[in-house]
CSV table of C-alpha atoms in Angstrom, one decimal:
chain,number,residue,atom,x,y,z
A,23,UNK,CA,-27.9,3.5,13.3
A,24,UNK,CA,-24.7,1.3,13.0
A,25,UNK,CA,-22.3,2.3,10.1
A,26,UNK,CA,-21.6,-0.5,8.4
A,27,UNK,CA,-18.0,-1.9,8.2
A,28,UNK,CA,-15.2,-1.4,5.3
A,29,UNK,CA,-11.4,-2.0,5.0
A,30,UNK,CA,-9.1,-0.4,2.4
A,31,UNK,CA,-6.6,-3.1,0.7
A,32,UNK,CA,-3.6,-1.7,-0.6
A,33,UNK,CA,-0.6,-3.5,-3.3
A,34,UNK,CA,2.4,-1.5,-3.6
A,35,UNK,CA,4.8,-1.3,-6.2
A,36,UNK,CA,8.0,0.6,-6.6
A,37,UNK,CA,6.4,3.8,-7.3
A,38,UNK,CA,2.7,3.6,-7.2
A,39,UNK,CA,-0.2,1.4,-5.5
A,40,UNK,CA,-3.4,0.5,-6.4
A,41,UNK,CA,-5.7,1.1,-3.5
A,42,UNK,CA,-9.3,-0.5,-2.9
A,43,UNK,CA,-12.1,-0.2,-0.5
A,44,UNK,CA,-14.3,-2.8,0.1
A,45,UNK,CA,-17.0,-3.3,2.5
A,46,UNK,CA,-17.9,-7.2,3.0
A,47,UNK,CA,-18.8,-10.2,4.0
A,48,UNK,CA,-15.8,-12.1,2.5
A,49,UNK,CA,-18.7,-14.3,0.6
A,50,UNK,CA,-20.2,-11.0,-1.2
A,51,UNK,CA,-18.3,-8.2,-1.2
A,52,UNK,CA,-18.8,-5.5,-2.5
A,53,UNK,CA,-16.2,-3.4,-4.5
A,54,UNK,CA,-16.5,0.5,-3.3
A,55,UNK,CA,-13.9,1.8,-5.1
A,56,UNK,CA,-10.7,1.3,-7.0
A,57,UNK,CA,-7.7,3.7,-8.0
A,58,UNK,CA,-4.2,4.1,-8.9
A,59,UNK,CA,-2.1,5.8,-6.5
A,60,UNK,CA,1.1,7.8,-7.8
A,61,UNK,CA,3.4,8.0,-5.0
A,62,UNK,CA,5.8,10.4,-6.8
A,63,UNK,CA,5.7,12.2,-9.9
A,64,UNK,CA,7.8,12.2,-12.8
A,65,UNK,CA,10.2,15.0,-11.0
A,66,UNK,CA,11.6,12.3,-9.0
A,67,UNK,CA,12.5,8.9,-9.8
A,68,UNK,CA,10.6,5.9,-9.8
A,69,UNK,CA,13.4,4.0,-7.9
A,70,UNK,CA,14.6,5.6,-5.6
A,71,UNK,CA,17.6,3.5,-4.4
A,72,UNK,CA,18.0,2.6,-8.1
A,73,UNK,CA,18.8,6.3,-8.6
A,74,UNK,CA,21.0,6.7,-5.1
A,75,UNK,CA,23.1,4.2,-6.0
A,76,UNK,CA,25.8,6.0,-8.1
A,77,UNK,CA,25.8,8.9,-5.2
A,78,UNK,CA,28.0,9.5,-2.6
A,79,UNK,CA,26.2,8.2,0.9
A,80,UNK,CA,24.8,11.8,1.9
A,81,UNK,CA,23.6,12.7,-1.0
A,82,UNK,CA,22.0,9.4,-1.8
A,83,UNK,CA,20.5,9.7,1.6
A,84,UNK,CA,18.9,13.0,0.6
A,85,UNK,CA,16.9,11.2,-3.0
A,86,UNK,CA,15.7,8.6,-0.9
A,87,UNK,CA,14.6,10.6,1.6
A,88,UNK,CA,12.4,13.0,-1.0
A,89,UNK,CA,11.4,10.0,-2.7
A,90,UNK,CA,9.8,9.5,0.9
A,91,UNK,CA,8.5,12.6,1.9
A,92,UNK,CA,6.7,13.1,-2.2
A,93,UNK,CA,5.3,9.5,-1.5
A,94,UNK,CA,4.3,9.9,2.1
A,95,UNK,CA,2.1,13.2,0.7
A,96,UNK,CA,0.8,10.9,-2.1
A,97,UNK,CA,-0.4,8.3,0.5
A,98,UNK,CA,-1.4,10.8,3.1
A,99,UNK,CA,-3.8,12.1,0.5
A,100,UNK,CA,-5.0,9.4,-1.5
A,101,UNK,CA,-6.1,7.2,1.8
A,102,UNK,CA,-8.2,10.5,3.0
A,103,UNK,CA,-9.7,11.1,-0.6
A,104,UNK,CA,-11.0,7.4,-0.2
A,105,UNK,CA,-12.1,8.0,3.3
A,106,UNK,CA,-13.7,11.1,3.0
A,107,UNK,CA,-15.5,10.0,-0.4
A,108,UNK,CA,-16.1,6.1,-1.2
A,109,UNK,CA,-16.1,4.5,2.2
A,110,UNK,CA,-17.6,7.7,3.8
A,111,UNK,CA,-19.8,6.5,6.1
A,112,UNK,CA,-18.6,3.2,6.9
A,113,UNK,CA,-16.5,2.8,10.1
A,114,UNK,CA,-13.0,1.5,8.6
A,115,UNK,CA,-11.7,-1.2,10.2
A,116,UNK,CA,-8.2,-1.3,9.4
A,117,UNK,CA,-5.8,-1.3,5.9
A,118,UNK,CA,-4.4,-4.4,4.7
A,119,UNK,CA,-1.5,-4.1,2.7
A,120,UNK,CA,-0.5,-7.2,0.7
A,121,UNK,CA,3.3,-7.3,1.0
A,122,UNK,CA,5.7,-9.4,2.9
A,123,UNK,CA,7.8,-7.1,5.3
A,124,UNK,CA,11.1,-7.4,4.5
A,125,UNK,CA,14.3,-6.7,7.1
A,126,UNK,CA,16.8,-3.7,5.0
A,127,UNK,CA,20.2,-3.2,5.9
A,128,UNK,CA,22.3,0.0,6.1
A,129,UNK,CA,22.3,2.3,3.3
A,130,UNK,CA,25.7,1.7,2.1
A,131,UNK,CA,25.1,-2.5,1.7
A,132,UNK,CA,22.1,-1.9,0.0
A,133,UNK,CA,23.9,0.8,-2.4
A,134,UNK,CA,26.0,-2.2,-2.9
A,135,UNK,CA,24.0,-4.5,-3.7
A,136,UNK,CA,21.4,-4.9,-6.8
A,137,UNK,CA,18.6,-7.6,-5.2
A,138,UNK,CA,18.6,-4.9,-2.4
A,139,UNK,CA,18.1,-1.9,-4.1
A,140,UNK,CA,14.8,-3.7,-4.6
A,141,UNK,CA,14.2,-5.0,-1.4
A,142,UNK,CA,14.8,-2.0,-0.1
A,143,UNK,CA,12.3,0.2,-2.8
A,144,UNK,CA,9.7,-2.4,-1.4
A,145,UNK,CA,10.0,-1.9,2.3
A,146,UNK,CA,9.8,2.1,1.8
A,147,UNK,CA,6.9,2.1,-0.1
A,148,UNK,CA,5.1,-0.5,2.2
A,149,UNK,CA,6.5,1.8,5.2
A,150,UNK,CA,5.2,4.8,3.4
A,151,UNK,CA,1.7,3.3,2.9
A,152,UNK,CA,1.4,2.0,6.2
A,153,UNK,CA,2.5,5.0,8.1
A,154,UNK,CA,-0.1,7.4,5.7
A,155,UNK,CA,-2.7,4.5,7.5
A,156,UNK,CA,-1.6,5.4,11.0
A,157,UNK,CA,-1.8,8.9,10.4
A,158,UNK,CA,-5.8,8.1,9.2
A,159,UNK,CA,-5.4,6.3,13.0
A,160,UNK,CA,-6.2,2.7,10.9
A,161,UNK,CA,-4.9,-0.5,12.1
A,162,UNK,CA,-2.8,-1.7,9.6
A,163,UNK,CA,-2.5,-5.6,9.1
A,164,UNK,CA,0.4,-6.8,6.5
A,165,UNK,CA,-1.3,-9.3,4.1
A,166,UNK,CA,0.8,-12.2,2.9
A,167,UNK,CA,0.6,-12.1,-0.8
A,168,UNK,CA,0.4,-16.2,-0.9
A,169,UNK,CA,-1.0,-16.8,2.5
A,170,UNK,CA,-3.0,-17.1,5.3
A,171,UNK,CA,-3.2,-13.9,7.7
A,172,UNK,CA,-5.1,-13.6,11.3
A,173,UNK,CA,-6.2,-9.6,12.0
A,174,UNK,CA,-9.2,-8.7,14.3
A,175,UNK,CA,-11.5,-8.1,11.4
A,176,UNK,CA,-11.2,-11.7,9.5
A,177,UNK,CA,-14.0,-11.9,7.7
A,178,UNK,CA,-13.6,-8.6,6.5
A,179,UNK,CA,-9.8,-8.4,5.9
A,180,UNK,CA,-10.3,-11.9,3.8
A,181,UNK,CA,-12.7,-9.8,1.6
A,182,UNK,CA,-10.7,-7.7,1.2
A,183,UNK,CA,-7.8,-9.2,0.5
A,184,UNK,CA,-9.4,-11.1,-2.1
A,185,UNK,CA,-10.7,-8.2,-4.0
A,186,UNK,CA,-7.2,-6.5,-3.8
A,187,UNK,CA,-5.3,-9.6,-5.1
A,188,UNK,CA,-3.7,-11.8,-3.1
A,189,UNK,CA,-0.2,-11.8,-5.4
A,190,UNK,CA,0.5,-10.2,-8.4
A,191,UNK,CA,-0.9,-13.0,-10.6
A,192,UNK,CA,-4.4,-11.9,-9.5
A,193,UNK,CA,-6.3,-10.0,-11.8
A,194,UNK,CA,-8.6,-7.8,-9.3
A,195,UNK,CA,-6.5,-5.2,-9.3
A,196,UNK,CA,-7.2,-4.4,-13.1
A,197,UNK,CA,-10.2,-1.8,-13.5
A,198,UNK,CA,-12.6,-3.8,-15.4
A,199,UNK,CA,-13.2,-6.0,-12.7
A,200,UNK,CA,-15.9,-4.6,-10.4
A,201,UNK,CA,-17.9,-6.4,-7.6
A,202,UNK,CA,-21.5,-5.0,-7.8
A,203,UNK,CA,-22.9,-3.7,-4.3
């Protein structure tokens, strides 16, 4: 018997994510789970370079890189929980993450500058995300949030990325909206 196919869709923000699994065609699909992801907890801040910012270079260095390692856990264990519950037994094709990746300078422009404090908050929790999907050994295909994207699975991915939201505007990635299977 052929397991049938899933992806997992995830949207970033500074601090958390909302991750989905879906199993499709993109006509029907078919909504197998939904949930928030924490990618650090209240002991550490929810901005990371926000918080580095007023530190020397070595010790901001050091928050941003606990910021990483709480968050990678967080990832590492939330993708699992989904694969190992929801979507077990469907062969995952890969993880979408809706984002646009971004370029980041050296730490000590960004600590210079506000607009990349947030550029920079993005790309580590987009690199944190996809990385916790390599570890699963997923493919991970970037998803632009307002366009048009080509990985192997297309049909699939396209469900996917229209049940995970396609830009921040959409609303599936509030709870009350579920796709029957």
């Amino acid at each position: 018997m052929v397991a049938h196919q899933a992806a997992l869709g995830i949207m970033p923000r500074s601090s958390s994510a909302v991750l989905v699994a879906v199993r499709g065609p993109r006509e029907s699909p078919c909504l197998l789970d939904r949930r928030q992801l924490e990618l650090v907890g209240e002991q550490l801040p929810a901005q990371a370079y926000h918080a580095a910012a007023t530190l020397d270079l070595d010790e901001a260095s050091r928050v941003i890189q606990q910021w990483a390692t709480a968050a990678s856990t967080a990832a590492d264990r939330g993708i699992t929980d989904v694969l190992s519950g929801p979507a077990k037994g469907y062969r995952v094709v890969g993880v979408g993450i809706v984002a646009t990746v971004r370029e980041v300078p050296a730490l000590a422009t960004v600590l210079r500058s506000h607009p990349l404090l947030h550029t920079a908050e993005g790309q580590l929790a987009r690199e944190v995300l996809a990385e916790a999907a390599e570890r699963a050994r997923l493919p991970v295909h970037y998803l632009a949030p307002k366009g048009p994207h080509e990985p192997e699975h297309a049909e699939l991915a396209e469900a996917m990325r229209h049940e995970a939201g396609a830009g921040a505007r959409n609303t599936s990635w509030q709870p009350s909206r579920h796709l029957p299977c």
